[in-house]
PDB file of C-alpha atoms in Angstrom:
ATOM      1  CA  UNK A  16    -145.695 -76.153 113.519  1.00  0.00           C
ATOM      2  CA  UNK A  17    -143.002 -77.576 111.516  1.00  0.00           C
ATOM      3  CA  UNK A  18    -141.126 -80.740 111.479  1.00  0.00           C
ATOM      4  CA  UNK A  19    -137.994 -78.847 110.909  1.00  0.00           C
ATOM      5  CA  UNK A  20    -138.339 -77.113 114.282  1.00  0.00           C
ATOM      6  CA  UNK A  21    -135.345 -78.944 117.090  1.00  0.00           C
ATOM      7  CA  UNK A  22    -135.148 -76.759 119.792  1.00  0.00           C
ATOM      8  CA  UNK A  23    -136.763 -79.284 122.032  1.00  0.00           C
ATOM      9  CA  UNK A  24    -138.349 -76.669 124.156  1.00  0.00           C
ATOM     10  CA  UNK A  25    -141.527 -76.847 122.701  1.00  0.00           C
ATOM     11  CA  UNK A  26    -143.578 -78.642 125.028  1.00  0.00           C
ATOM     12  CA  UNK A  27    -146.524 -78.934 122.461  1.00  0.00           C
ATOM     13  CA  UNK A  28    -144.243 -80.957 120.073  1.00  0.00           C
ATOM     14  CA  UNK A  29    -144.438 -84.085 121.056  1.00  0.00           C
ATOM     15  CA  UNK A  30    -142.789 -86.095 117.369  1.00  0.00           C
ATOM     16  CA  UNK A  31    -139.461 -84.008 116.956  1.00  0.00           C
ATOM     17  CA  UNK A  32    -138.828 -85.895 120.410  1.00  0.00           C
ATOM     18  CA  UNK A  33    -135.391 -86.862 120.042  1.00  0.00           C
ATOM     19  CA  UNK A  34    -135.536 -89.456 122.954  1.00  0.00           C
ATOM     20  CA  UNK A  35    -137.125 -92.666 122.500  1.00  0.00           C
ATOM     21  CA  UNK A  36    -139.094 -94.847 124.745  1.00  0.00           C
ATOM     22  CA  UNK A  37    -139.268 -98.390 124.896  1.00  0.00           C
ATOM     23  CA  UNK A  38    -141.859 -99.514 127.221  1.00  0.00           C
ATOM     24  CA  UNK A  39    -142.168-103.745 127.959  1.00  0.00           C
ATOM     25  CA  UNK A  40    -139.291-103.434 124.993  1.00  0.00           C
ATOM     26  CA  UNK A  41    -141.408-101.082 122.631  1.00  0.00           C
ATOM     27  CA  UNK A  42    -140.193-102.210 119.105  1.00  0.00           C
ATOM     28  CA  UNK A  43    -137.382-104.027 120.405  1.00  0.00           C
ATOM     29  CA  UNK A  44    -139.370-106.768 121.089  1.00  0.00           C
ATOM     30  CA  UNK A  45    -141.326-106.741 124.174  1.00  0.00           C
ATOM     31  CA  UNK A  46    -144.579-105.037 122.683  1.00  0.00           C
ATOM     32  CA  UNK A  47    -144.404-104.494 119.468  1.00  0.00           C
ATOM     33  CA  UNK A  48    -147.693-102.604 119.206  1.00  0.00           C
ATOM     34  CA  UNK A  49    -146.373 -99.566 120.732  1.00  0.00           C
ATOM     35  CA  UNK A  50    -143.534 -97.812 118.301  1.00  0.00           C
ATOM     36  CA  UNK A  51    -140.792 -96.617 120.007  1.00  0.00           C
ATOM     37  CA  UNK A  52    -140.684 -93.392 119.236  1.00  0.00           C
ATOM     38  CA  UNK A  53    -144.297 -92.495 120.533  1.00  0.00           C
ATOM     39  CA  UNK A  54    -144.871 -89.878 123.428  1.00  0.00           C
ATOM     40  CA  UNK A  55    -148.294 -89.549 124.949  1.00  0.00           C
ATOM     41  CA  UNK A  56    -149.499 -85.682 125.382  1.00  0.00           C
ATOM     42  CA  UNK A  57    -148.831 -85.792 129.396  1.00  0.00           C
ATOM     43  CA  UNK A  58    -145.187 -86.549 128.593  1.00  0.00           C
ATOM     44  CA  UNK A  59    -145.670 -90.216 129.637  1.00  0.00           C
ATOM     45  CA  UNK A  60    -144.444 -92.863 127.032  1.00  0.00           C
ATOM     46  CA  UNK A  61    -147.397 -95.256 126.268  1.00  0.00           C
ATOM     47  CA  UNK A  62    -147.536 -98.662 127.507  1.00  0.00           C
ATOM     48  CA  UNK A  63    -146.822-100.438 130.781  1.00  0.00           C
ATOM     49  CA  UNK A  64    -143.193 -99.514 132.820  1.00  0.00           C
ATOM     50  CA  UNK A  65    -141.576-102.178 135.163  1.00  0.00           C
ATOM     51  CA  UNK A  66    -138.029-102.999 135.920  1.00  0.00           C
ATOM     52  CA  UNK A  67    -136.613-105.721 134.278  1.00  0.00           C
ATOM     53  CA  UNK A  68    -133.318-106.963 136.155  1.00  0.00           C
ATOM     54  CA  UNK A  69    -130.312-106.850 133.826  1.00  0.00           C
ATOM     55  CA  UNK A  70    -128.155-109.512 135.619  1.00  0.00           C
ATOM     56  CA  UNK A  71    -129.056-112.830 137.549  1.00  0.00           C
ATOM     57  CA  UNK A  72    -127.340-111.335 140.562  1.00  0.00           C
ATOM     58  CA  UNK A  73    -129.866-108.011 140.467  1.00  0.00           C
ATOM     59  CA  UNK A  74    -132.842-110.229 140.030  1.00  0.00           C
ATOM     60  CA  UNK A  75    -131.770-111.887 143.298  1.00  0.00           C
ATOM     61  CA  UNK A  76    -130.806-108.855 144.762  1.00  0.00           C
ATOM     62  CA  UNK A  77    -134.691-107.430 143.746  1.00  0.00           C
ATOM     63  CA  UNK A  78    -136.046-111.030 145.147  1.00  0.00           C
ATOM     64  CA  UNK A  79    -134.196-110.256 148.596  1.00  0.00           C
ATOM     65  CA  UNK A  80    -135.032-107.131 148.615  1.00  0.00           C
ATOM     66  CA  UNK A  81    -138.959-107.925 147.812  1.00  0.00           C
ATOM     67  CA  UNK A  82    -138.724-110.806 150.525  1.00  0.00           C
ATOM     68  CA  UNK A  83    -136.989-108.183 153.234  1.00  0.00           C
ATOM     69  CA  UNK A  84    -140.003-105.935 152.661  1.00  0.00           C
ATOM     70  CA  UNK A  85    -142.606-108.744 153.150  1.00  0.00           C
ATOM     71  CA  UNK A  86    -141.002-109.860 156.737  1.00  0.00           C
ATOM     72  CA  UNK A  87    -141.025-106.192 157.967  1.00  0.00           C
ATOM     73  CA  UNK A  88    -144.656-105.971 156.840  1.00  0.00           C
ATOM     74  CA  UNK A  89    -145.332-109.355 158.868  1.00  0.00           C
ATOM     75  CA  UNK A  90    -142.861-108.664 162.264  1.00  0.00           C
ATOM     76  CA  UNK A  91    -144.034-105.301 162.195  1.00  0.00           C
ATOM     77  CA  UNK A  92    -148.349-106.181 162.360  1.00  0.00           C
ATOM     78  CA  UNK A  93    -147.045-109.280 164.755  1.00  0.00           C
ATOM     79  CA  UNK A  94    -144.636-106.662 166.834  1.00  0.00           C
ATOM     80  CA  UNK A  95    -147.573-104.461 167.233  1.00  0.00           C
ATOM     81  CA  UNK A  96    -150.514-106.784 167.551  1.00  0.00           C
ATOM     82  CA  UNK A  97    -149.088-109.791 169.107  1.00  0.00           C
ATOM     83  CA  UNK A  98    -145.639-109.817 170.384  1.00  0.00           C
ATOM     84  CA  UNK A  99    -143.758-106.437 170.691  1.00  0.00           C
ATOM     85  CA  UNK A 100    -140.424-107.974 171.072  1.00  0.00           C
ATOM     86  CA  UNK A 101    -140.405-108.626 167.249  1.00  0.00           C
ATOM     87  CA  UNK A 102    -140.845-104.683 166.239  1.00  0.00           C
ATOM     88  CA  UNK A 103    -137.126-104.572 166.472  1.00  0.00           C
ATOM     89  CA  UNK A 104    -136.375-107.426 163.389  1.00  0.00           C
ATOM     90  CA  UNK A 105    -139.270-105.439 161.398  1.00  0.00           C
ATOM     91  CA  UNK A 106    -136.854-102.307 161.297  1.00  0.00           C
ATOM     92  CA  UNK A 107    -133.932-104.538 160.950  1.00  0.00           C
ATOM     93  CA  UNK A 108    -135.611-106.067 157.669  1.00  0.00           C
ATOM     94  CA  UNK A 109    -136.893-103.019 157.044  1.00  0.00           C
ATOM     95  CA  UNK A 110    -133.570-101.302 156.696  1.00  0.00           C
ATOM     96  CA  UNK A 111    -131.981-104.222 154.875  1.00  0.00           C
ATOM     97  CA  UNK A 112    -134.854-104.264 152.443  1.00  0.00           C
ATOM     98  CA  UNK A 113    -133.965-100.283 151.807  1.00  0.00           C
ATOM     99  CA  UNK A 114    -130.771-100.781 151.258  1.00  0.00           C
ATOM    100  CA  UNK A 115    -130.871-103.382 148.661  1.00  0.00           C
ATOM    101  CA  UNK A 116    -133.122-100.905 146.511  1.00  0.00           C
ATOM    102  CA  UNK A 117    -136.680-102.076 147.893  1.00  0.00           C
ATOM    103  CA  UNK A 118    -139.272-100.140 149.792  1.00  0.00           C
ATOM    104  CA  UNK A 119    -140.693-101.080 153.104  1.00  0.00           C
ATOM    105  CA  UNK A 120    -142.093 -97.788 154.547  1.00  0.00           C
ATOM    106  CA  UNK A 121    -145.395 -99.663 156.273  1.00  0.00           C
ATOM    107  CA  UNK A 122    -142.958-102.477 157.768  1.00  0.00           C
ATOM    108  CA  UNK A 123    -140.393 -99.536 159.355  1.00  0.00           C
ATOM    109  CA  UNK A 124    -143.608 -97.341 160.690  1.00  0.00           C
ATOM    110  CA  UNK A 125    -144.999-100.660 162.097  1.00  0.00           C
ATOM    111  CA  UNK A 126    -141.864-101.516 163.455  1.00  0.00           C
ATOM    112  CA  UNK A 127    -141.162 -97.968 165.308  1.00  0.00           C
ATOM    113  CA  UNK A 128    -145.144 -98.269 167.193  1.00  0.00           C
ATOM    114  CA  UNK A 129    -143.796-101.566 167.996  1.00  0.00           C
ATOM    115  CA  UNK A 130    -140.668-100.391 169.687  1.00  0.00           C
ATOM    116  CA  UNK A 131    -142.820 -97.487 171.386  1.00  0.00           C
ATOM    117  CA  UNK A 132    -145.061-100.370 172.741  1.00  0.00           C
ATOM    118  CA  UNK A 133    -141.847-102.457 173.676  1.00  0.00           C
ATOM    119  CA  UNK A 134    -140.717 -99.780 175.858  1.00  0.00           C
ATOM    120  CA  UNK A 135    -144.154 -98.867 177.227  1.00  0.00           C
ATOM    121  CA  UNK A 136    -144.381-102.406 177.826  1.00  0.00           C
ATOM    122  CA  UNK A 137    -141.243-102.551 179.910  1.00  0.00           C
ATOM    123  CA  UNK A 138    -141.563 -99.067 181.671  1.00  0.00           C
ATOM    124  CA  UNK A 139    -145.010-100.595 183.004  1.00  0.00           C
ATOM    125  CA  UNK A 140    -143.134-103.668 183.760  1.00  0.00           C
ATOM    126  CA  UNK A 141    -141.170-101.696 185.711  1.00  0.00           C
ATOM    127  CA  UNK A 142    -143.299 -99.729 187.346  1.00  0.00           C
ATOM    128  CA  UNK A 143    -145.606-102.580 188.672  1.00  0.00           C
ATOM    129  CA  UNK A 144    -142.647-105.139 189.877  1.00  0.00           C
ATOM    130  CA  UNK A 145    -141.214-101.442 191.978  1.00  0.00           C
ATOM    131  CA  UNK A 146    -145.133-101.040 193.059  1.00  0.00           C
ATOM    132  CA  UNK A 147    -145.298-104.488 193.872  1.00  0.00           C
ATOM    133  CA  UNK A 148    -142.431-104.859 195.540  1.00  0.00           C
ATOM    134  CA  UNK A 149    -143.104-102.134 197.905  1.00  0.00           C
ATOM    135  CA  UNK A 150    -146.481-103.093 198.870  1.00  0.00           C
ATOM    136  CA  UNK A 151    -144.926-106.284 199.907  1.00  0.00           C
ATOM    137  CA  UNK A 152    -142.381-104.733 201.936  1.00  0.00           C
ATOM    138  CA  UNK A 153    -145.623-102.467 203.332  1.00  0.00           C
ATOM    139  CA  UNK A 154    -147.197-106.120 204.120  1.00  0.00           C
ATOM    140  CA  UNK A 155    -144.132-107.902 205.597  1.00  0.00           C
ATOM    141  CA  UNK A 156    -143.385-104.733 208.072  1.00  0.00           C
ATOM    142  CA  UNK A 157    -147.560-104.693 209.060  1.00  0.00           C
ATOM    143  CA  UNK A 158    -147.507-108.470 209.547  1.00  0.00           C
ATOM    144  CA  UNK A 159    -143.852-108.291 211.398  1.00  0.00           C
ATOM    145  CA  UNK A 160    -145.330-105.556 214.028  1.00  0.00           C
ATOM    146  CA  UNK A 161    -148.591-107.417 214.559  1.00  0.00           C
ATOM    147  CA  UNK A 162    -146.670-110.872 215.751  1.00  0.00           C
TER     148      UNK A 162
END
């Protein structure tokens, strides 16, 4: 294998590798024990890979979005758990959350049982004030005929 060879389609080599990786800032300054031009054999460039906001307005956007996720996570266990009336705000910070670029999939899925609970909860709500309220009509007639 030669190091004149630049077709780029040979998947076994790994230095003619025209692109260049800069992981944590490679040799740009971020680590500067990892060159930039280095490929691992899996096709994966060494080091550590995290996003690094490129404007004060994206790193509050990320901070929103990381905060959005958290409160899904939190209405959604409460929603299902405790109170199912706040499964609805743990899809509504779920979906904000998503759309400024975060992930909340365990705050939305929490959030939907929550919902299906919230409408259990109110179709047996339903069912037992009807159930109720006909028994007592049942008891009023009885105790009506009896006088």
């Amino acid at each position: 294998m030669s190091s004149t060879h630049s077709s780029g389609n040979d998947p076994t080599n790994y230095r003619d590798s025209t692109q260049e990786y800069a992981p944590n800032g490679g040799a740009q300054g971020g680590n500067p024990s990892v060159p930039a031009n280095q490929v691992s054999p899996y096709g994966q460039p060494p080091g550590r890979w995290e996003y690094v906001p490129v404007s004060a307005q994206d790193a509050q956007q990320q901070d929103q979005a990381a905060r959005s996720s958290e409160a899904s996570l939190v209405l959604g266990i409460l929603g299902v758990v405790i109170l199912p009336i706040l499964a609805p705000f743990a899809l509504w910070q779920a979906y904000k959350s998503e759309k400024l670029g975060g992930r909340a999939t365990a705050g939305k899925v929490l959030g939907w049982v929550g919902v299906a609970l919230l409408i259990l909860g109110i179709l047996w709500a339903i069912a037992f004030f009807a159930f109720f309220g006909v028994v007592m009509s049942e008891f009023e007639t009885v105790t009506s005929t009896n006088i």
